[in-house]
């Protein structure tokens, strides 16, 4: 069985503050992928990043950065200098192979509110 | 490039009525997913297709839910009869799977919000 835990249900920050969204996962698979998606108020999930289990390099894309640590089974997401447009629900997801099936598990999401 | 298209966007029905949702994936994407998202929760996979084949329907409540993907392109998800607990957003996503071990990112449609009264 695989599991994704996003312990932070809601976070509020003031614009220009940095914020980190936590994601902890559980899996027995040796090959798996981790994803982050953004779901703005409009409702459509938007892909942000994919990481495979063999690539622990951290990644930075503009104001976004991701920290993948297999030792702690975490894949955290940091937004630097947050903006009002970052307000959304963010989902961490895990895709692995289990019993011949590709298993997809999403976390329960973290609602980020950026206050102007 | 056109995104994933879903219709209708909203549907309100009375319990015990049937309902169907339609999804047109991104052109060329061989993998199609149907998810259900309850309020305040993450998406839960219902079924996954690779081309025409349903390769994972372990989470689909088969007593009332059915799905099809004719010709490996469009897909329809049906509920018959609907129950109050089926109220949720139904999301369709597609991706391009190149090798057996490649898990490419999914592109999601806007979803269909179902309300069962």
Short mmCIF file of C-alpha atoms in Angstrom, two decimals:
data_model
loop_
_atom_site.label_atom_id
_atom_site.label_comp_id
_atom_site.label_asym_id
_atom_site.label_seq_id
_atom_site.Cartn_x
_atom_site.Cartn_y
_atom_site.Cartn_z
CA UNK A 1 0.00 0.00 0.00
CA UNK A 2 1.15 3.49 -0.64
CA UNK A 3 0.27 6.67 1.15
CA UNK A 4 0.80 10.40 0.81
CA UNK A 5 0.50 12.69 3.81
CA UNK A 6 0.13 16.43 3.59
CA UNK A 7 -0.18 17.35 7.23
CA UNK A 8 -0.75 21.05 6.61
CA UNK A 9 -4.42 21.52 5.82
CA UNK A 10 -4.31 25.28 5.40
CA UNK A 11 -1.53 27.86 5.43
CA UNK A 12 -1.84 31.63 5.33
CA UNK A 13 1.10 33.88 4.56
CA UNK A 14 1.51 37.53 3.78
CA UNK A 15 2.59 38.38 0.29
CA UNK A 16 6.37 38.19 -0.29
CA UNK A 17 6.88 35.70 2.52
CA UNK A 18 8.43 32.32 1.77
CA UNK A 19 6.34 29.23 2.42
CA UNK A 20 7.09 25.50 2.43
CA UNK A 21 4.47 22.85 1.80
CA UNK A 22 5.28 19.46 3.26
CA UNK A 23 4.74 16.07 1.64
CA UNK A 24 5.61 12.74 3.22
CA UNK A 25 5.05 9.50 1.38
CA UNK A 26 5.10 5.76 2.01
CA UNK A 27 5.74 3.11 -0.59
CA UNK A 28 7.40 -0.28 -0.90
CA UNK A 29 8.20 0.25 -4.55
CA UNK A 30 11.79 0.92 -5.53
CA UNK A 31 10.74 2.76 -8.66
CA UNK A 32 8.17 5.46 -8.21
CA UNK A 33 7.40 9.01 -9.20
CA UNK A 34 6.40 12.01 -7.16
CA UNK A 35 4.39 14.95 -8.43
CA UNK A 36 3.11 18.30 -7.30
CA UNK A 37 -0.07 19.78 -8.73
CA UNK A 38 -1.71 23.14 -8.18
CA UNK A 39 -5.49 23.49 -8.09
CA UNK A 40 -6.53 27.15 -8.30
CA UNK A 41 -10.07 28.26 -7.45
CA UNK A 42 -11.08 27.57 -11.05
CA UNK A 43 -10.68 23.88 -10.22
CA UNK A 44 -8.37 22.58 -12.93
CA UNK A 45 -5.32 20.73 -11.63
CA UNK A 46 -2.09 22.06 -13.08
CA UNK A 47 1.08 19.99 -13.21
CA UNK A 48 4.10 21.59 -11.51
CA UNK A 49 6.85 18.98 -11.28
CA UNK A 50 7.68 15.29 -11.56
CA UNK A 51 10.51 13.50 -9.80
CA UNK A 52 11.54 9.85 -10.10
CA UNK A 53 12.87 7.86 -7.18
CA UNK A 54 16.38 7.74 -8.58
CA UNK A 55 16.79 11.47 -8.91
CA UNK A 56 17.28 13.24 -5.62
CA UNK A 57 18.55 16.44 -7.12
CA UNK A 58 16.70 19.44 -5.85
CA UNK A 59 15.10 21.60 -8.46
CA UNK A 60 14.43 25.29 -8.76
CA UNK A 61 12.07 26.88 -11.22
CA UNK A 62 11.71 30.59 -10.76
CA UNK A 63 10.17 31.17 -7.34
CA UNK A 64 9.43 27.45 -6.90
CA UNK A 65 11.84 24.90 -5.49
CA UNK A 66 11.51 21.29 -4.48
CA UNK A 67 13.47 19.27 -1.94
CA UNK A 68 13.36 15.49 -2.41
CA UNK A 69 14.87 13.40 0.39
CA UNK A 70 14.49 9.65 0.18
CA UNK A 71 16.01 9.20 3.63
CA UNK A 72 13.00 10.93 5.18
CA UNK A 73 10.51 10.02 2.40
CA UNK A 74 9.73 13.65 1.86
CA UNK A 75 9.18 15.83 -1.18
CA UNK A 76 8.68 19.36 0.05
CA UNK A 77 7.75 22.37 -2.05
CA UNK A 78 8.88 25.92 -1.31
CA UNK A 79 7.51 29.10 -2.81
CA UNK A 80 9.82 32.07 -2.43
CA UNK A 81 8.43 35.59 -2.25
CA UNK A 82 4.84 34.38 -2.43
CA UNK A 83 2.28 36.23 -4.52
CA UNK A 84 -1.50 36.43 -4.37
CA UNK A 85 -1.68 34.34 -7.56
CA UNK A 86 -0.08 31.48 -5.64
CA UNK A 87 -3.28 31.09 -3.62
CA UNK A 88 -4.56 27.61 -4.43
CA UNK A 89 -4.73 24.08 -3.15
CA UNK A 90 -1.52 22.16 -3.73
CA UNK A 91 -1.49 18.39 -4.05
CA UNK A 92 1.42 16.01 -3.74
CA UNK A 93 0.98 12.70 -5.60
CA UNK A 94 2.79 9.37 -5.73
CA UNK A 95 2.77 6.95 -8.65
CA UNK A 96 4.19 3.48 -8.23
CA UNK A 97 3.79 -0.11 -9.29
CA UNK A 98 1.96 -2.47 -7.00
CA UNK A 99 0.78 -5.97 -7.86
CA UNK A 100 1.03 -5.30 -11.56
CA UNK A 101 -1.03 -2.12 -11.36
CA UNK A 102 0.18 1.43 -11.68
CA UNK A 103 -1.02 2.99 -8.43
CA UNK A 104 -1.77 6.68 -8.16
CA UNK A 105 -2.24 8.24 -4.76
CA UNK A 106 -2.87 11.91 -4.07
CA UNK A 107 -2.49 13.61 -0.73
CA UNK A 108 -5.38 15.52 0.78
CA UNK A 109 -3.92 18.83 -0.31
CA UNK A 110 -2.70 21.99 1.38
CA UNK A 111 -4.73 25.14 0.89
CA UNK A 112 -2.42 28.13 0.59
CA UNK A 113 -3.79 31.61 1.05
CA UNK A 114 -1.50 34.51 0.24
CA UNK A 115 -2.73 37.71 1.80
CA UNK A 116 -1.90 40.98 0.05
CA UNK B 1 -2.62 22.46 -28.19
CA UNK B 2 -6.11 21.81 -26.86
CA UNK B 3 -6.35 20.54 -23.32
CA UNK B 4 -8.50 17.79 -21.87
CA UNK B 5 -12.15 18.53 -22.54
CA UNK B 6 -14.94 17.41 -20.26
CA UNK B 7 -18.67 17.82 -20.43
CA UNK B 8 -20.92 18.74 -18.88
CA UNK B 9 -19.26 21.08 -16.41
CA UNK B 10 -22.14 20.83 -13.96
CA UNK B 11 -24.89 18.30 -13.48
CA UNK B 12 -27.70 18.20 -10.96
CA UNK B 13 -29.84 15.09 -10.75
CA UNK B 14 -32.12 13.35 -8.32
CA UNK B 15 -31.01 10.16 -6.66
CA UNK B 16 -31.65 6.95 -8.56
CA UNK B 17 -31.31 8.77 -11.87
CA UNK B 18 -28.56 7.83 -14.33
CA UNK B 19 -25.81 10.24 -15.33
CA UNK B 20 -22.96 10.19 -17.82
CA UNK B 21 -19.77 12.21 -18.14
CA UNK B 22 -17.73 12.61 -21.28
CA UNK B 23 -14.01 13.18 -21.70
CA UNK B 24 -11.88 13.99 -24.73
CA UNK B 25 -8.16 13.64 -23.90
CA UNK B 26 -5.25 15.52 -25.38
CA UNK B 27 -4.57 14.34 -28.89
CA UNK B 28 -2.05 11.50 -28.97
CA UNK B 29 -2.30 10.67 -25.28
CA UNK B 30 -2.67 6.92 -24.87
CA UNK B 31 -3.48 6.85 -21.16
CA UNK B 32 -6.72 8.18 -19.72
CA UNK B 33 -7.76 8.43 -16.08
CA UNK B 34 -11.04 9.06 -14.31
CA UNK B 35 -10.88 10.44 -10.79
CA UNK B 36 -13.44 11.41 -8.19
CA UNK B 37 -12.67 14.34 -5.93
CA UNK B 38 -14.75 14.90 -2.85
CA UNK B 39 -14.85 18.31 -1.23
CA UNK B 40 -11.62 19.03 0.63
CA UNK B 41 -9.97 15.86 -0.54
CA UNK B 42 -7.44 14.84 -3.15
CA UNK B 43 -8.48 13.05 -6.34
CA UNK B 44 -9.14 9.32 -6.03
CA UNK B 45 -8.50 7.16 -9.05
CA UNK B 46 -11.54 5.30 -10.36
CA UNK B 47 -10.21 3.78 -13.55
CA UNK B 48 -7.21 3.99 -15.86
CA UNK B 49 -7.15 3.15 -19.55
CA UNK B 50 -4.18 2.42 -21.74
CA UNK B 51 -5.56 2.82 -25.22
CA UNK B 52 -8.88 0.90 -25.18
CA UNK B 53 -7.96 -1.38 -22.30
CA UNK B 54 -9.01 -0.70 -18.73
CA UNK B 55 -5.78 -1.67 -16.97
CA UNK B 56 -6.80 -0.61 -13.48
CA UNK B 57 -10.42 -0.47 -12.37
CA UNK B 58 -9.87 -1.79 -8.89
CA UNK B 59 -11.35 1.34 -7.29
CA UNK B 60 -14.40 1.57 -9.55
CA UNK B 61 -17.66 0.67 -7.74
CA UNK B 62 -18.78 -1.76 -10.39
CA UNK B 63 -22.30 -2.22 -9.10
CA UNK B 64 -23.28 1.23 -10.30
CA UNK B 65 -20.34 2.70 -12.18
CA UNK B 66 -19.24 1.81 -15.69
CA UNK B 67 -16.82 3.30 -18.15
CA UNK B 68 -15.77 2.84 -21.70
CA UNK B 69 -13.15 4.18 -24.03
CA UNK B 70 -14.09 3.34 -27.55
CA UNK B 71 -11.32 3.48 -30.17
CA UNK B 72 -8.86 4.51 -27.48
CA UNK B 73 -9.78 8.18 -27.62
CA UNK B 74 -12.90 9.61 -25.96
CA UNK B 75 -14.23 8.10 -22.80
CA UNK B 76 -17.54 8.02 -20.98
CA UNK B 77 -18.12 7.40 -17.29
CA UNK B 78 -21.62 6.41 -16.23
CA UNK B 79 -23.37 6.11 -12.90
CA UNK B 80 -26.64 4.20 -12.71
CA UNK B 81 -28.39 4.70 -10.40
CA UNK B 82 -26.83 7.70 -8.70
CA UNK B 83 -26.78 7.95 -4.91
CA UNK B 84 -26.47 10.95 -2.63
CA UNK B 85 -22.88 10.00 -1.81
CA UNK B 86 -21.88 10.27 -5.46
CA UNK B 87 -21.95 14.06 -5.27
CA UNK B 88 -18.39 15.09 -6.13
CA UNK B 89 -16.24 16.48 -8.91
CA UNK B 90 -15.35 13.90 -11.55
CA UNK B 91 -12.01 14.60 -13.17
CA UNK B 92 -10.59 13.21 -16.36
CA UNK B 93 -6.86 13.27 -17.06
CA UNK B 94 -4.64 12.04 -19.84
CA UNK B 95 -0.96 11.34 -20.28
CA UNK B 96 1.46 9.89 -22.77
CA UNK B 97 3.05 6.67 -21.61
CA UNK B 98 6.08 5.71 -23.65
CA UNK B 99 7.61 2.79 -21.76
CA UNK B 100 6.16 0.43 -19.15
CA UNK B 101 8.03 2.20 -16.39
CA UNK B 102 7.45 5.77 -17.49
CA UNK B 103 5.00 7.73 -15.45
CA UNK B 104 4.49 10.96 -17.23
CA UNK B 105 2.62 13.87 -15.84
CA UNK B 106 -1.10 13.89 -16.19
CA UNK B 107 -3.02 16.74 -17.73
CA UNK B 108 -6.38 17.31 -16.12
CA UNK B 109 -9.65 18.56 -17.48
CA UNK B 110 -11.83 21.10 -15.65
CA UNK B 111 -14.01 18.38 -14.16
CA UNK B 112 -17.74 17.78 -13.92
CA UNK B 113 -19.36 18.84 -10.67
CA UNK B 114 -22.16 16.38 -9.87
CA UNK B 115 -24.83 17.15 -7.33
CA UNK B 116 -27.23 14.37 -6.41
CA UNK B 117 -30.38 15.55 -4.63
#
